[in-house]
Tab-separated table of C-alpha atoms in Angstrom:
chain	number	residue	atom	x	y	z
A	1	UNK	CA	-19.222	-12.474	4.712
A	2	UNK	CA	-18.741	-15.287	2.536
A	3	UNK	CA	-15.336	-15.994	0.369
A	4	UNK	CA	-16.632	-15.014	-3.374
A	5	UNK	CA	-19.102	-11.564	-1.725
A	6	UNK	CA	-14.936	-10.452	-0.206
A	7	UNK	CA	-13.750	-10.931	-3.268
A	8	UNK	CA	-16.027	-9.505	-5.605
A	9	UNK	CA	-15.780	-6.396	-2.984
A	10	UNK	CA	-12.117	-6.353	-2.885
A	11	UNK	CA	-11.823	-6.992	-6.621
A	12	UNK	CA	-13.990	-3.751	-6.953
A	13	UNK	CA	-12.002	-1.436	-4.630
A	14	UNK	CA	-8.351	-2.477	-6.465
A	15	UNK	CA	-10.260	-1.560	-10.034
A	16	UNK	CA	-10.939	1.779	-8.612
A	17	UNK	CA	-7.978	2.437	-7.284
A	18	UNK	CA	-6.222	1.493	-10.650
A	19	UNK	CA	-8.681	3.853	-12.072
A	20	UNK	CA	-7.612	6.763	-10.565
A	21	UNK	CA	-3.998	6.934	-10.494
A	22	UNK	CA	-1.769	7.251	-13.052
A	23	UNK	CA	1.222	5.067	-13.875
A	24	UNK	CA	3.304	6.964	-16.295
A	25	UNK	CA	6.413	7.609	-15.886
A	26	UNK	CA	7.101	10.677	-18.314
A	27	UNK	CA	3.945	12.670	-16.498
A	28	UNK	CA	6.730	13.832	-13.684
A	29	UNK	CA	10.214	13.720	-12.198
A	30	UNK	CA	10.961	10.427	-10.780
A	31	UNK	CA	8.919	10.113	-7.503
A	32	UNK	CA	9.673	7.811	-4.336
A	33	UNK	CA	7.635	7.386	-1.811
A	34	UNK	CA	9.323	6.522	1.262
A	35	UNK	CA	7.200	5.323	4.362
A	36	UNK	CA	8.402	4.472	8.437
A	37	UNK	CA	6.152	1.805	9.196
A	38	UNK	CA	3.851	2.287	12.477
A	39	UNK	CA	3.646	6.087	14.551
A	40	UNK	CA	1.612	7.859	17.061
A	41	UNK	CA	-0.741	5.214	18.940
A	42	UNK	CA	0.575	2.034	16.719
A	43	UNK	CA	4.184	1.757	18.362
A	44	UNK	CA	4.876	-1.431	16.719
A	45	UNK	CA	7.034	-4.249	17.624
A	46	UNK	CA	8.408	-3.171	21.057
A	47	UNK	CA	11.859	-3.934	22.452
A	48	UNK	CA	13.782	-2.944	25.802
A	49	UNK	CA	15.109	-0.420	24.726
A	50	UNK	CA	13.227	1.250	21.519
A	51	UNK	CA	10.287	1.054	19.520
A	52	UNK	CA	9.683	0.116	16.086
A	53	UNK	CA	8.030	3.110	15.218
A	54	UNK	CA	10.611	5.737	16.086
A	55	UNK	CA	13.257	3.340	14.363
A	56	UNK	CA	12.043	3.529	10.983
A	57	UNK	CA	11.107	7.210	11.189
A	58	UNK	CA	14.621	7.954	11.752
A	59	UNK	CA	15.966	5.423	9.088
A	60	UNK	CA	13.663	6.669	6.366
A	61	UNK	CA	14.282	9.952	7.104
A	62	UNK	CA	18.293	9.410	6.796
A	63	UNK	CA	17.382	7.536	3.638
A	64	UNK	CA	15.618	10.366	2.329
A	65	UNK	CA	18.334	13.075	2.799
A	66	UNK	CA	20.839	10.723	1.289
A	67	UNK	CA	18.603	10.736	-2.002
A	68	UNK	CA	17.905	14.821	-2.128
A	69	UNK	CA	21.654	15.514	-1.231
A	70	UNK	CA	22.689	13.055	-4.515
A	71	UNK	CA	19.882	12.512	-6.390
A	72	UNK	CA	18.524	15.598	-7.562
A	73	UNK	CA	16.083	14.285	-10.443
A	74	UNK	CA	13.996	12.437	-7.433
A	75	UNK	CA	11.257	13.737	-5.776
A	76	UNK	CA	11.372	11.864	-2.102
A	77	UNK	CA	7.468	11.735	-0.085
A	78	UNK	CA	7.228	10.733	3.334
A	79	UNK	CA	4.207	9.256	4.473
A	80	UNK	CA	4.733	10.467	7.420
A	81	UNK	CA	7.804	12.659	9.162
A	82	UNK	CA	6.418	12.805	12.687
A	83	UNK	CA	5.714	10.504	14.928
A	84	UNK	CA	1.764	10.423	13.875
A	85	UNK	CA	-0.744	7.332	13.514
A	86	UNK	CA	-1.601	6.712	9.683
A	87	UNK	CA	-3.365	3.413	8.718
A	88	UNK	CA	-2.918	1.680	5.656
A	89	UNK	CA	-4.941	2.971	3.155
A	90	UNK	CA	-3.650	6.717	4.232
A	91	UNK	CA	-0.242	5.206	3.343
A	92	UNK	CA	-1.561	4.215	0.558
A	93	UNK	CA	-3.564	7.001	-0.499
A	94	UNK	CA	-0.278	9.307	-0.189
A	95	UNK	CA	1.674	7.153	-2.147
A	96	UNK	CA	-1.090	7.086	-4.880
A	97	UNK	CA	-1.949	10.915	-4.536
A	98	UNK	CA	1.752	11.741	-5.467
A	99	UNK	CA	2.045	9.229	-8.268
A	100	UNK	CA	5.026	7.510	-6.906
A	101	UNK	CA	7.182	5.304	-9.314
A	102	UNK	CA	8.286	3.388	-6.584
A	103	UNK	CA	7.102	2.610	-2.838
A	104	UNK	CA	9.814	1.774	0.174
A	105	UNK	CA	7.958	0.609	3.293
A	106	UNK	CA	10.500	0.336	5.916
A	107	UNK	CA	9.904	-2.032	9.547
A	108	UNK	CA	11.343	-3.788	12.040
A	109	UNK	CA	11.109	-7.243	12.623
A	110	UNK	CA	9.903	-9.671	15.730
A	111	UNK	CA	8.383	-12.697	16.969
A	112	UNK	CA	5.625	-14.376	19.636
A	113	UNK	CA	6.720	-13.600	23.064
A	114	UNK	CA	6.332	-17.497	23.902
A	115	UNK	CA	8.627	-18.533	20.343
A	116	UNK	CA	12.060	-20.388	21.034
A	117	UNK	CA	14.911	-18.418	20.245
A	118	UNK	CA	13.489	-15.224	20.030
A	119	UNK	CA	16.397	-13.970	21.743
A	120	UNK	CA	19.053	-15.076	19.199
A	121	UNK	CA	16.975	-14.754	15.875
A	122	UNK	CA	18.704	-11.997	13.739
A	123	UNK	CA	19.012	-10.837	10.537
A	124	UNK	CA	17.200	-9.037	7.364
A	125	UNK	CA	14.381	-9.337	5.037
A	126	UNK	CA	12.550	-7.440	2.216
A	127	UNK	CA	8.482	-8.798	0.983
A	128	UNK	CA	6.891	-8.014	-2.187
A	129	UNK	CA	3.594	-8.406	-2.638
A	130	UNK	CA	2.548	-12.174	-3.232
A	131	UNK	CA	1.704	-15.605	-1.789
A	132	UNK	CA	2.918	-16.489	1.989
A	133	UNK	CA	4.540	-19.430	0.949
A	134	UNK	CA	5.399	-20.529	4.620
A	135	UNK	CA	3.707	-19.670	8.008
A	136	UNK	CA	6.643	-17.537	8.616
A	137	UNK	CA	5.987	-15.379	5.515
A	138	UNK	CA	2.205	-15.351	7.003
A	139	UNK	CA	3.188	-14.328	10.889
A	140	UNK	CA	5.038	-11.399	9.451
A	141	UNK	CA	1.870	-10.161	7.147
A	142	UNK	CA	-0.318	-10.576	10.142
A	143	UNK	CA	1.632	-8.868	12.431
A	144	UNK	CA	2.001	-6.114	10.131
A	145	UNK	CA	-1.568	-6.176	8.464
A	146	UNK	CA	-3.372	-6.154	12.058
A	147	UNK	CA	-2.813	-2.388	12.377
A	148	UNK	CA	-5.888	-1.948	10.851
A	149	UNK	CA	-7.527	-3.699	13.693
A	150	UNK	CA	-6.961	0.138	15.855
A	151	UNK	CA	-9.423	1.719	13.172
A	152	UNK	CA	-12.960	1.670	14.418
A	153	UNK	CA	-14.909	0.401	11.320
A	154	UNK	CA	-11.867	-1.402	9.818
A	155	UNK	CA	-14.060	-4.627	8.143
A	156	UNK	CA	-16.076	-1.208	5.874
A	157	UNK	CA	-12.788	0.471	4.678
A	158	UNK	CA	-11.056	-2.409	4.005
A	159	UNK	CA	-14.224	-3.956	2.532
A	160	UNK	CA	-14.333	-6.847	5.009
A	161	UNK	CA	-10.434	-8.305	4.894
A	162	UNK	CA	-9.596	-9.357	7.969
A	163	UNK	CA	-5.817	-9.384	8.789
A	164	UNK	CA	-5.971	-13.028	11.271
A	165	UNK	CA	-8.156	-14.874	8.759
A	166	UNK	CA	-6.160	-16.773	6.239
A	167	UNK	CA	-9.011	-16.500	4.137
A	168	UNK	CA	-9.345	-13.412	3.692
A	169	UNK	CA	-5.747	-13.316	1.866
A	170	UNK	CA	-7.265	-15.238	-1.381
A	171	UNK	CA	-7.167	-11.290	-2.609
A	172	UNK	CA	-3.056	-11.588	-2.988
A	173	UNK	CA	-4.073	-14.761	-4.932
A	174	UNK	CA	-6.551	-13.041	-7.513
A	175	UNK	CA	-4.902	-9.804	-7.736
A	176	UNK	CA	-0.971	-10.519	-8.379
A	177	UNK	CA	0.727	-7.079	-8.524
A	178	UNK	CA	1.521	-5.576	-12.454
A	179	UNK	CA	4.685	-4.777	-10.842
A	180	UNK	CA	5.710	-7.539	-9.477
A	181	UNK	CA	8.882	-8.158	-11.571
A	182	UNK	CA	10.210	-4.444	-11.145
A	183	UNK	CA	9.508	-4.829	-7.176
A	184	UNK	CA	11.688	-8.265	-6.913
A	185	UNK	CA	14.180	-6.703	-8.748
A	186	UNK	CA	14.198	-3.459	-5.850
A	187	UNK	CA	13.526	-6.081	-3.044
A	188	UNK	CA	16.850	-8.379	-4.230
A	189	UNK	CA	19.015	-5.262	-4.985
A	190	UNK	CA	17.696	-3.813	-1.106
A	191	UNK	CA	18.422	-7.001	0.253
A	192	UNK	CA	21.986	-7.392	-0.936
A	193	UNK	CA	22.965	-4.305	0.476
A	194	UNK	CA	21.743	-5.101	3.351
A	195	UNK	CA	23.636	-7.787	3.935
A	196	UNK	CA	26.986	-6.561	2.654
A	197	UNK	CA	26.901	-2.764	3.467
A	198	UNK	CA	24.525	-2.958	7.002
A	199	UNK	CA	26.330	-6.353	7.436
A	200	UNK	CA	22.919	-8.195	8.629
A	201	UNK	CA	22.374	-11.911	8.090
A	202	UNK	CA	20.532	-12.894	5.354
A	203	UNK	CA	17.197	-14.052	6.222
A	204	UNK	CA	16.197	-13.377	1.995
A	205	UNK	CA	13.549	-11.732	-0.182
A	206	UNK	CA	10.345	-12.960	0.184
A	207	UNK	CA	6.657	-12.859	-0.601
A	208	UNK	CA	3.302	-12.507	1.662
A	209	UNK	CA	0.528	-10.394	1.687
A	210	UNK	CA	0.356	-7.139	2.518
A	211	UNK	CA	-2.399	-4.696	2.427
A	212	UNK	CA	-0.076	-1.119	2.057
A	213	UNK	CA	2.024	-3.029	-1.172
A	214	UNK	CA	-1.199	-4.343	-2.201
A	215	UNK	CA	-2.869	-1.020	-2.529
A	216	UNK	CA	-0.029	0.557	-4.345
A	217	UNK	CA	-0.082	0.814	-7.815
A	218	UNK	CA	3.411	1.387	-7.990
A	219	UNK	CA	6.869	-1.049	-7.503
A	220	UNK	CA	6.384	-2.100	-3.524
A	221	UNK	CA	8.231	-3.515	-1.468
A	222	UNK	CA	8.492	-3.422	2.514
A	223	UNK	CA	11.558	-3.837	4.566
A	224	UNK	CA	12.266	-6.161	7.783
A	225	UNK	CA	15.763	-4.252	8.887
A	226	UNK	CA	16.008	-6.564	11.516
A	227	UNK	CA	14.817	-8.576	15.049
A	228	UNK	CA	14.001	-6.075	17.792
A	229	UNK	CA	13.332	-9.037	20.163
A	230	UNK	CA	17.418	-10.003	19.797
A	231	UNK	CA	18.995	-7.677	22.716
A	232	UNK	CA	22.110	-7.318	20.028
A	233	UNK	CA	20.654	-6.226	16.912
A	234	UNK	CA	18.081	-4.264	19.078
A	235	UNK	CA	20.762	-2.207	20.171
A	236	UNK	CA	22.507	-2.026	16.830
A	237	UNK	CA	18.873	-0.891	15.248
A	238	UNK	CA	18.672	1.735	18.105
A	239	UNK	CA	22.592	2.903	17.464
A	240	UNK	CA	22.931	6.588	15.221
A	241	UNK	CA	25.975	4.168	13.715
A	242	UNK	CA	23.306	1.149	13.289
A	243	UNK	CA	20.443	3.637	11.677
A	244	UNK	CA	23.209	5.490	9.473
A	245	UNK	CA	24.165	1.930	7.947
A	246	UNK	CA	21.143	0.744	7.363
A	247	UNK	CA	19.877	3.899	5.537
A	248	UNK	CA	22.905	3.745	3.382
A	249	UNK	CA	22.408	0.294	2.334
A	250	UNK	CA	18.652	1.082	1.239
A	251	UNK	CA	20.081	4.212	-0.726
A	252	UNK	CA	22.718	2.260	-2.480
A	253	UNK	CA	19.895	-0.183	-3.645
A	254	UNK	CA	17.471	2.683	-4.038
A	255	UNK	CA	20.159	4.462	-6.674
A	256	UNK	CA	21.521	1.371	-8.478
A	257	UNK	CA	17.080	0.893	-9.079
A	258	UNK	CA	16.650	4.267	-10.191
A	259	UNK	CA	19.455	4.325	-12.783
A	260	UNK	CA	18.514	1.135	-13.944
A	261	UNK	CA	14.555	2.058	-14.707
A	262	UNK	CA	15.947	5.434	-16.261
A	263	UNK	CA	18.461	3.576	-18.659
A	264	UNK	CA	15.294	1.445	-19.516
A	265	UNK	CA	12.794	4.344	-20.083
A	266	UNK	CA	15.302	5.892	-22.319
A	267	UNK	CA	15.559	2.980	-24.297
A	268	UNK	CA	11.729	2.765	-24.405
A	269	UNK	CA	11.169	6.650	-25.616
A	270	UNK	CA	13.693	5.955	-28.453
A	271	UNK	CA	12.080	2.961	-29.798
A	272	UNK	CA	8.832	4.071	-29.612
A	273	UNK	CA	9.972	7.619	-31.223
A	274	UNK	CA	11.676	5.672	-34.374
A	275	UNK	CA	8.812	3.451	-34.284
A	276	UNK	CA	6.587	6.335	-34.851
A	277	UNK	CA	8.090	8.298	-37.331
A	278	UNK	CA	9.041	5.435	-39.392
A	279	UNK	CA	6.299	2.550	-41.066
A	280	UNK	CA	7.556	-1.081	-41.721
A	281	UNK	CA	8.675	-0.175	-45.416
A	282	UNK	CA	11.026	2.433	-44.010
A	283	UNK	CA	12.599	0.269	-41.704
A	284	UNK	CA	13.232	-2.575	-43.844
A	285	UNK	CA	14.714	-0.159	-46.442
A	286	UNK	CA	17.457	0.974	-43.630
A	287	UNK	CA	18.322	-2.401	-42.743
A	288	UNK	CA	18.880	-3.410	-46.059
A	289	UNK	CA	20.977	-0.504	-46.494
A	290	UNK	CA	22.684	-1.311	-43.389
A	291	UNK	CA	24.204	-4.746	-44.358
A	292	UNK	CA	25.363	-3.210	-47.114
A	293	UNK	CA	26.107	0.373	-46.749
A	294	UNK	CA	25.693	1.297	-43.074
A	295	UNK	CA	27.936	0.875	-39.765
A	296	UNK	CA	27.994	-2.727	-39.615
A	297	UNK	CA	29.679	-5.297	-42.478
A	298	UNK	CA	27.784	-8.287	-43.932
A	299	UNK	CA	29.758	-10.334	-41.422
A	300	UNK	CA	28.340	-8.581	-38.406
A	301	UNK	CA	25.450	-10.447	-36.258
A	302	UNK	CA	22.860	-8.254	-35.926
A	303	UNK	CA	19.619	-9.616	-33.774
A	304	UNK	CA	16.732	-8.220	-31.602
A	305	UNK	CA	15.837	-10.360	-28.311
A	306	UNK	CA	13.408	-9.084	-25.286
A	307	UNK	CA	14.295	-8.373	-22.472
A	308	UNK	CA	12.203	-9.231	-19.570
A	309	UNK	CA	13.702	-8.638	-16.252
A	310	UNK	CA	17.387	-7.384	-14.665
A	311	UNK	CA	18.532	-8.097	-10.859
A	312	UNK	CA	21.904	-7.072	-9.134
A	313	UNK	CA	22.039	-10.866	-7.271
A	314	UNK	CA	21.838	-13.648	-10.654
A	315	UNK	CA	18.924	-15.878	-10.797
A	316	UNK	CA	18.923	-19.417	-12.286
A	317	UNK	CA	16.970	-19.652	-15.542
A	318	UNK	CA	14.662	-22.475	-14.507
A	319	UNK	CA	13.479	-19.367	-11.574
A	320	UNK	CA	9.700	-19.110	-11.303
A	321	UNK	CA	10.620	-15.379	-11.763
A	322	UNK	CA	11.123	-15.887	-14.991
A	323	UNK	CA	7.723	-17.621	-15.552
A	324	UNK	CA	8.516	-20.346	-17.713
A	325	UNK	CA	9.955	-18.406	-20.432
A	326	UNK	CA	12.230	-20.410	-22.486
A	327	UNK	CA	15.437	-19.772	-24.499
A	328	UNK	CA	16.571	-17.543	-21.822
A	329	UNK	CA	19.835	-15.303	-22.693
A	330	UNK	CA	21.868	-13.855	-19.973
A	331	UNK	CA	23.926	-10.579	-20.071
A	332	UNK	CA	25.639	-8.073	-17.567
A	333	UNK	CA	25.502	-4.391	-17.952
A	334	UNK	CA	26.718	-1.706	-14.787
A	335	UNK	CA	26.572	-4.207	-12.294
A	336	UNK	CA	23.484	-5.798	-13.457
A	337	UNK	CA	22.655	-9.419	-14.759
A	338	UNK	CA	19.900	-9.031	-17.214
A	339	UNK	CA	17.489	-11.275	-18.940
A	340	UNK	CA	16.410	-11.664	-22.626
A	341	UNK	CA	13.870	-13.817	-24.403
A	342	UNK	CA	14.594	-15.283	-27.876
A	343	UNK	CA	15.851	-13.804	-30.994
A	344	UNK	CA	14.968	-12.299	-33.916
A	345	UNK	CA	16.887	-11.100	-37.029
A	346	UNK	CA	14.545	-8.272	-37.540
A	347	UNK	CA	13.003	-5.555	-35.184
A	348	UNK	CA	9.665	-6.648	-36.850
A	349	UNK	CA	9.939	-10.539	-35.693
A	350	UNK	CA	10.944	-8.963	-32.471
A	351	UNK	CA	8.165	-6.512	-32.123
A	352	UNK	CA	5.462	-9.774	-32.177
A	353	UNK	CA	7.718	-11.668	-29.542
A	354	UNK	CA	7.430	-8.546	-27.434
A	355	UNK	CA	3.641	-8.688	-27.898
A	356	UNK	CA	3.286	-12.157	-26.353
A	357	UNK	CA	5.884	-11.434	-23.636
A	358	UNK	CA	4.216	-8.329	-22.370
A	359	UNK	CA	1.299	-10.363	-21.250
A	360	UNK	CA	3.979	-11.408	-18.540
A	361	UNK	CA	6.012	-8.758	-18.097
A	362	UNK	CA	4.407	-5.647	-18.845
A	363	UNK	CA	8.007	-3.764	-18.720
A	364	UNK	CA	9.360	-5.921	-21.382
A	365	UNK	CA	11.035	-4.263	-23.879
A	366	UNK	CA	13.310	-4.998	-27.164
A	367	UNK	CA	17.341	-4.862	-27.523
A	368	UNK	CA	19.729	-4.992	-30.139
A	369	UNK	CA	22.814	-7.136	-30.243
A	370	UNK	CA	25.580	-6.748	-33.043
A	371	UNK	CA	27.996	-9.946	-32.757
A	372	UNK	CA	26.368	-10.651	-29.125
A	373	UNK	CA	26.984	-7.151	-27.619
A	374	UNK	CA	24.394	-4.908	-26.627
A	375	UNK	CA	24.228	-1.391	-29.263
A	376	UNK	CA	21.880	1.270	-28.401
A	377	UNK	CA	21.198	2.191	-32.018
């Protein structure tokens, strides 16, 4: 099959799939959709001790129970609870069917048999969807993509991608994830805890293609807890003490995310309410009446800028995550460093700035400063 018949083909199967889920948020309680990577014929990476697949079965289960003991507004779906074989678009297809808001695949991590220092390599990483920018990035998607190979007629369901043929991952080129933003956000926050709570070494967030985040249409992101080929941190991934840790640190992320998205939803139902029950007129009239008559004094510096993206690590402003936009404004809020696009003296100039922005970030949304301090009316 030649490069533009796989894409056309693969193009086709991610419109459907768009098609026929639905991404709103207000529909149902907050859903996650938690998934142990591997099970039942597809051990996984293999070590001397344990096996990939019942290592993330136990850690996403742990991480699970720590989110319906203290989270009680979140829905938690396994993909799978057993130790069962499920290929990727069953994954997929769960986390789709149940209208997740967010999607937390969860591995373990390894290298070629014949690859120096496979012994000693440690530490933790978390992929969003995206380009492999390094052959690293593009080992790891292969290794993980090539589960598909155990399905019988794998080049028909997966409308002829082929998980060893670099070509075959233009499809991560054409189709960037809508959520991309929202998942580096998860995949920083995840990452951090990892390293500080489940005390791993930082081997940082990165991007490469991967079918099960690809055919999510949801916030993805997939987890590398750590190196089951190292001897140590194969026996610290197979340890009730090791699994307990690294659960934890995926909750704390998992719960910092959550309250995050629900502060900005809130926002987002208020402003649209107002903005429905009151026309341009209206709102001019009140903020005329404001600088003289409301809760702020003609002194007061009252402006509007967007805000575009948050993150628990902070990111320079020249980032590529922050695709090019420029002023860039900079506040923290519970923990969080978040990021804001121009300003505007009125909630009309900032209503067309968020029109532009949204073509980049679809989750922008506006905020209101009096005197450089966030207000939330």
């Amino acid at each position: 099959m030649n490069k533009s018949k796989l894409t056309i083909r693969i193009c086709a199967l991610f419109l459907l799939m768009l098609m026929s889920s639905s991404l709103s948020l207000l529909a149902h309680d907050f859903t996650v959709v938690i998934d142990a990577g591997h099970g039942g014929r597809d051990c996984g990476a293999i070590g001397k001790i344990a096996k990939e697949k019942d290592i993330t079965l136990t850690v996403a289960k742990l991480f699970g129970k720590k989110i319906e003991d203290e989270c009680k507004d979140v829905k938690v779906v396994y993909t799978r609870e057993t130790d069962k074989y499920l290929t990727l678009q069953q994954r997929a297809n769960i986390a789709n069917k149940a209208n997740g808001d967010v999607f937390i695949s969860i591995h373990v991590n390894s290298v070629d048999l014949n690859s120096p220092g496979r012994r000693k390599i440690a530490g933790a990483s978390v992929f969003t969807l995206g380009l492999h920018r390094s052959d690293d990035n593009l080992s790891v998607a292969k290794r993980e993509n090539s589960v598909i190979e155990l399905e019988k007629d794998y080049t028909t369901t997966y409308s002829g991608f082929n998980p060893n043929s670099p070509e075959s991952y233009i499809i991560f080129e054409i189709n960037q994830n809508k959520h991309m933003m929202q998942s580096i956000d998860l995949a920083s926050s995840i990452q951090n805890e990892l390293i500080n709570t489940a005390e791993r070494n930082d081997k940082g967030v990165r991007q490469a293609g991967f079918w099960v985040l690809w055919a999510t249409s949801m916030p993805s992101v997939l987890i590398e807890l750590d190196f089951i080929c190292n001897p140590k941190q194969e026996e610290f991934l197979a340890s009730k003490m090791g699994q307990e840790k690294l659960a934890e640190a995926i909750f704390r992320a998992f719960k910092d995310y959550h309250s995050s998205i629900s502060r900005q939803m809130s926002d987002m139902n208020t402003y649209h309410t107002k903005s429905a029950e009151k026309n341009d007129e209206q709102q001019n009239q009140e903020k005329n009446e404001l600088k003289t008559k409301g809760d702020y004094s003609k002194e007061d510096k009252i402006i509007y800028r967007v805000q575009v993206l948050s993150s628990k690590v902070k990111i320079d402003k020249n980032s590529k995550e922050l695709k090019g936009l420029y002023p860039i404004w900079i506040y923290k809020e519970n923990g969080l460093y978040k990021y804001t696009y121009e300003s505007a003296a009125t909630l009309n100039d900032a209503k067309k700035i968020l029109c532009k922005v949204k073509k980049k970030f679809p989750q922008a949304f506006i905020v209101k400063f009096v005197n450089d301090k966030r207000v939330n009316n």
